[in-house]
Amino acid sequence: KQEVTQIPAALSVPEGENLVLNCSFTDSAIYNLQWFRQDPGKGLTSLLLIQSSQREQTSGRLNASLDKSSGRSTLYIAASQPGDSATYLCAVTGTASKLTFGTGTRLQVTL
Amino acid sequence: DTEVTQTPKHLVMGMTNKKSLKCEQHMGHRAMYWYKQKAKKPPELMFVYSYEKLSINESVPSRFSPECPNSSLLNLHLHALQPEDSALYLCASSLQTRDRGAKNIQYFGAGTRLSVL
């Protein structure tokens, strides 16, 4: 059974800092990996999708990397802003086309 | 338009009530999903529909009954729920299910917050 873990569980940084969120998964037989953002009580917004054959994807201040063989992904956020405060979830799509979510990292960016 | 619309936003029901959650998308997606999310936990998959047919049921109790009347609409019928079923119910859609890339991106609705008394 696929298990997805995110470290740290919570993170507080001052505005302007660069930061890295980590995601690890136990079964490397994945189709792709997605990073989502969730604001409190809201739905999920897809930030980046990395296909299993890719190493990284970039969107604005966000950069996600994937090392499928070691079961790891990182989400790098540059020049963090208070508006980045949210819970960040990584999720992997397995061969059964099911999305398995990680445990999440709650990010707080302070002024 | 990348919008998935869920109604209602909030729902309070008793254990003997029958209610339905509704999800709609007009992106031409042929895969639709129901997830359940408890507070401070990640979403857990409940059901997947592909081309209006149920393709995955994650051993969900029969008091939850999904329905996909057409390619744009997904319902979740609720009957005789328990207080522990209180959660945020999220709907999502994607172009397809069995794809390694962008066609697999799931777009989520804002959810229905359900309270069972």
Coordinates of C-alpha atoms in Angstrom, one line a residue:
Chain A
K1 CA 0.0 0.0 0.0
Q2 CA 1.4 3.4 -1.0
E3 CA 2.2 5.7 1.9
V4 CA 3.1 9.4 1.5
T5 CA 4.8 11.4 4.2
Q6 CA 5.5 15.1 4.3
I7 CA 8.1 16.8 6.5
P8 CA 7.9 19.1 8.3
A9 CA 4.3 18.9 9.5
A10 CA 4.3 22.7 10.2
L11 CA 6.6 25.5 9.3
S12 CA 6.7 29.2 10.2
V13 CA 9.1 31.5 8.3
P14 CA 9.4 35.3 8.0
E15 CA 8.4 36.9 4.8
G16 CA 11.1 36.9 2.0
E17 CA 12.7 33.6 3.0
N18 CA 13.2 30.7 0.6
L19 CA 11.9 27.4 1.9
V20 CA 11.7 23.7 1.0
L21 CA 8.9 21.3 1.7
N22 CA 9.6 17.6 1.5
C23 CA 7.5 14.6 0.4
S24 CA 8.4 11.0 0.4
F25 CA 6.5 7.9 -0.9
T26 CA 7.1 4.2 -0.4
D27 CA 6.1 2.8 -3.8
S28 CA 8.1 4.2 -6.7
A29 CA 5.7 2.8 -9.3
I30 CA 3.8 6.1 -9.9
Y31 CA 2.4 7.8 -12.9
N32 CA 3.0 11.3 -11.6
L33 CA 3.2 13.5 -8.5
Q34 CA 1.2 16.6 -7.8
W35 CA 1.6 19.4 -5.3
F36 CA -1.6 21.1 -4.1
R37 CA -2.4 24.0 -1.9
Q38 CA -5.3 24.1 0.5
D39 CA -6.6 27.1 2.4
P40 CA -8.5 26.5 5.6
G41 CA -11.9 25.0 5.0
K42 CA -11.4 25.2 1.2
G43 CA -10.9 22.9 -1.7
L44 CA -7.5 22.0 -3.2
T45 CA -5.7 24.0 -5.9
S46 CA -3.2 22.1 -8.1
L47 CA 0.2 23.9 -8.2
L48 CA 2.4 21.6 -10.1
L49 CA 2.3 18.2 -11.7
I50 CA 5.5 16.2 -12.5
Q51 CA 5.3 13.2 -14.7
S52 CA 7.2 10.1 -13.7
S53 CA 9.7 10.7 -16.5
Q54 CA 10.4 14.3 -15.5
R55 CA 12.8 15.6 -12.9
E56 CA 11.3 19.0 -12.1
Q57 CA 8.6 21.5 -12.9
T58 CA 8.6 25.3 -12.4
S59 CA 5.8 27.8 -12.1
G60 CA 6.6 31.3 -11.0
R61 CA 8.2 31.2 -7.6
L62 CA 7.6 27.5 -7.2
N63 CA 9.9 24.7 -8.3
A64 CA 9.1 21.0 -7.7
S65 CA 11.6 18.2 -8.1
L66 CA 11.1 14.5 -8.3
D67 CA 13.5 11.6 -7.7
K68 CA 11.3 8.6 -8.4
S69 CA 13.9 6.0 -7.6
S70 CA 14.4 7.2 -4.1
G71 CA 10.8 8.1 -3.6
R72 CA 11.3 11.8 -2.9
S73 CA 10.0 15.1 -4.1
T74 CA 10.6 18.7 -2.9
L75 CA 8.7 21.9 -3.4
Y76 CA 10.9 25.0 -3.3
I77 CA 9.1 28.3 -2.7
A78 CA 11.2 31.4 -3.4
A79 CA 10.8 34.7 -1.7
S80 CA 7.9 33.6 0.5
Q81 CA 4.9 36.0 1.0
P82 CA 2.1 36.0 3.6
G83 CA -0.3 35.0 0.9
D84 CA 1.6 31.7 0.6
S85 CA 0.3 30.7 4.0
A86 CA -1.7 27.5 3.5
T87 CA -1.4 23.7 3.8
Y88 CA 0.6 22.1 1.1
L89 CA -0.2 18.6 0.1
C90 CA 1.7 16.3 -2.2
A91 CA -0.1 13.4 -3.9
V92 CA 1.0 10.5 -6.1
T93 CA -0.9 8.8 -8.8
G94 CA -0.3 5.1 -8.8
T95 CA -0.8 2.5 -11.5
A96 CA -4.4 2.0 -10.4
S97 CA -4.9 5.7 -11.2
K98 CA -5.7 6.5 -7.6
L99 CA -4.4 9.7 -6.0
T100 CA -2.8 9.1 -2.6
F101 CA -2.2 12.3 -0.5
G102 CA 0.6 13.0 1.9
T103 CA 0.1 14.2 5.4
G104 CA 0.5 17.9 4.5
T105 CA 2.7 20.7 5.7
R106 CA 1.0 23.8 7.3
L107 CA 3.0 26.8 6.2
Q108 CA 2.8 30.2 8.0
V109 CA 4.6 33.2 6.5
T110 CA 4.9 36.0 8.9
L111 CA 5.3 39.7 8.3
Chain B
D1 CA -13.0 27.6 -17.2
T2 CA -11.4 25.2 -14.6
E3 CA -14.3 25.3 -12.2
V4 CA -15.8 22.4 -10.3
T5 CA -18.9 23.5 -8.5
Q6 CA -20.2 21.8 -5.4
T7 CA -23.5 22.4 -3.6
P8 CA -24.4 23.0 -0.9
K9 CA -21.4 24.6 0.7
H10 CA -22.7 23.5 4.2
L11 CA -25.1 20.8 5.2
V12 CA -26.4 19.8 8.7
M13 CA -28.4 16.6 8.8
G14 CA -29.8 14.2 11.4
M15 CA -28.9 10.5 11.4
T16 CA -32.3 9.6 10.0
N17 CA -32.3 12.2 7.1
K18 CA -31.7 11.6 3.4
K19 CA -29.7 14.2 1.6
S20 CA -27.6 14.6 -1.5
L21 CA -24.4 16.4 -2.4
K22 CA -24.0 17.7 -5.9
C23 CA -20.9 18.3 -8.1
E24 CA -20.8 19.8 -11.5
Q25 CA -18.1 20.5 -14.1
H26 CA -18.3 21.8 -17.7
M27 CA -14.7 21.2 -18.7
G28 CA -15.5 18.1 -20.8
H29 CA -13.8 15.9 -18.1
R30 CA -14.7 12.2 -18.2
A31 CA -13.4 11.2 -14.8
M32 CA -15.0 12.4 -11.5
Y33 CA -14.1 11.7 -7.9
W34 CA -15.4 11.9 -4.4
Y35 CA -13.1 12.4 -1.5
K36 CA -13.7 12.7 2.3
Q37 CA -11.5 14.9 4.4
K38 CA -11.5 15.0 8.2
A39 CA -10.0 18.0 10.0
K40 CA -6.2 18.3 9.8
K41 CA -6.1 15.1 7.7
P42 CA -5.4 14.6 3.9
P43 CA -8.3 13.8 1.6
E44 CA -9.2 10.1 1.3
L45 CA -10.6 8.7 -2.0
M46 CA -14.1 7.3 -1.8
F47 CA -15.3 6.8 -5.4
V48 CA -14.1 7.2 -9.0
Y49 CA -16.3 7.4 -12.0
S50 CA -14.8 7.1 -15.5
Y51 CA -17.0 7.7 -18.5
E52 CA -20.1 7.7 -16.2
K53 CA -19.3 4.2 -14.9
L54 CA -18.1 3.5 -11.3
S55 CA -14.6 2.3 -11.6
I56 CA -13.3 2.5 -8.0
N57 CA -15.2 2.1 -4.7
E58 CA -12.8 2.3 -1.8
S59 CA -14.9 0.0 0.4
V60 CA -17.2 2.9 1.4
P61 CA -20.2 2.0 3.6
S62 CA -23.5 1.7 1.7
R63 CA -25.0 4.7 3.5
F64 CA -23.0 6.6 0.9
S65 CA -24.4 6.1 -2.6
P66 CA -22.8 7.8 -5.6
E67 CA -24.5 8.5 -8.9
C68 CA -23.2 9.9 -12.2
P69 CA -26.3 10.8 -14.3
N70 CA -24.2 12.3 -17.1
S71 CA -20.7 13.3 -17.9
S72 CA -21.0 16.7 -16.2
L73 CA -22.7 15.8 -13.0
L74 CA -21.8 13.7 -9.9
N75 CA -24.1 13.2 -6.9
L76 CA -23.5 11.6 -3.5
H77 CA -26.6 10.4 -1.8
L78 CA -26.5 10.2 2.0
H79 CA -28.8 8.1 4.2
A80 CA -28.6 7.1 7.8
L81 CA -25.2 8.7 8.4
Q82 CA -23.3 8.6 11.7
P83 CA -21.8 11.6 13.5
E84 CA -18.3 10.3 12.6
D85 CA -19.2 10.9 8.9
S86 CA -19.0 14.6 9.6
A87 CA -16.3 15.9 7.3
L88 CA -15.5 18.0 4.3
Y89 CA -16.6 16.2 1.1
L90 CA -14.6 17.1 -1.9
C91 CA -15.4 16.5 -5.6
A92 CA -12.8 16.5 -8.3
S93 CA -12.6 15.9 -12.0
S94 CA -9.9 15.2 -14.6
L95 CA -9.8 14.7 -18.3
Q96 CA -9.1 11.0 -18.0
T97 CA -8.0 8.6 -15.3
R98 CA -5.4 6.4 -16.9
D99 CA -2.8 8.9 -18.0
R100 CA 0.7 9.6 -16.8
G101 CA 0.7 13.3 -17.5
A102 CA -1.4 16.4 -17.7
K103 CA -4.7 14.6 -18.5
N104 CA -4.6 13.2 -15.0
I105 CA -4.6 16.6 -13.3
Q106 CA -7.5 16.7 -10.9
Y107 CA -9.4 19.9 -10.4
F108 CA -11.2 20.2 -7.0
G109 CA -14.3 21.9 -5.9
A110 CA -14.5 24.0 -2.8
G111 CA -16.2 21.1 -0.9
T112 CA -19.3 20.6 1.1
R113 CA -18.9 20.8 4.9
L114 CA -21.2 18.1 6.4
S115 CA -22.2 17.9 10.0
V116 CA -24.2 14.9 11.2
L117 CA -26.0 15.4 14.5

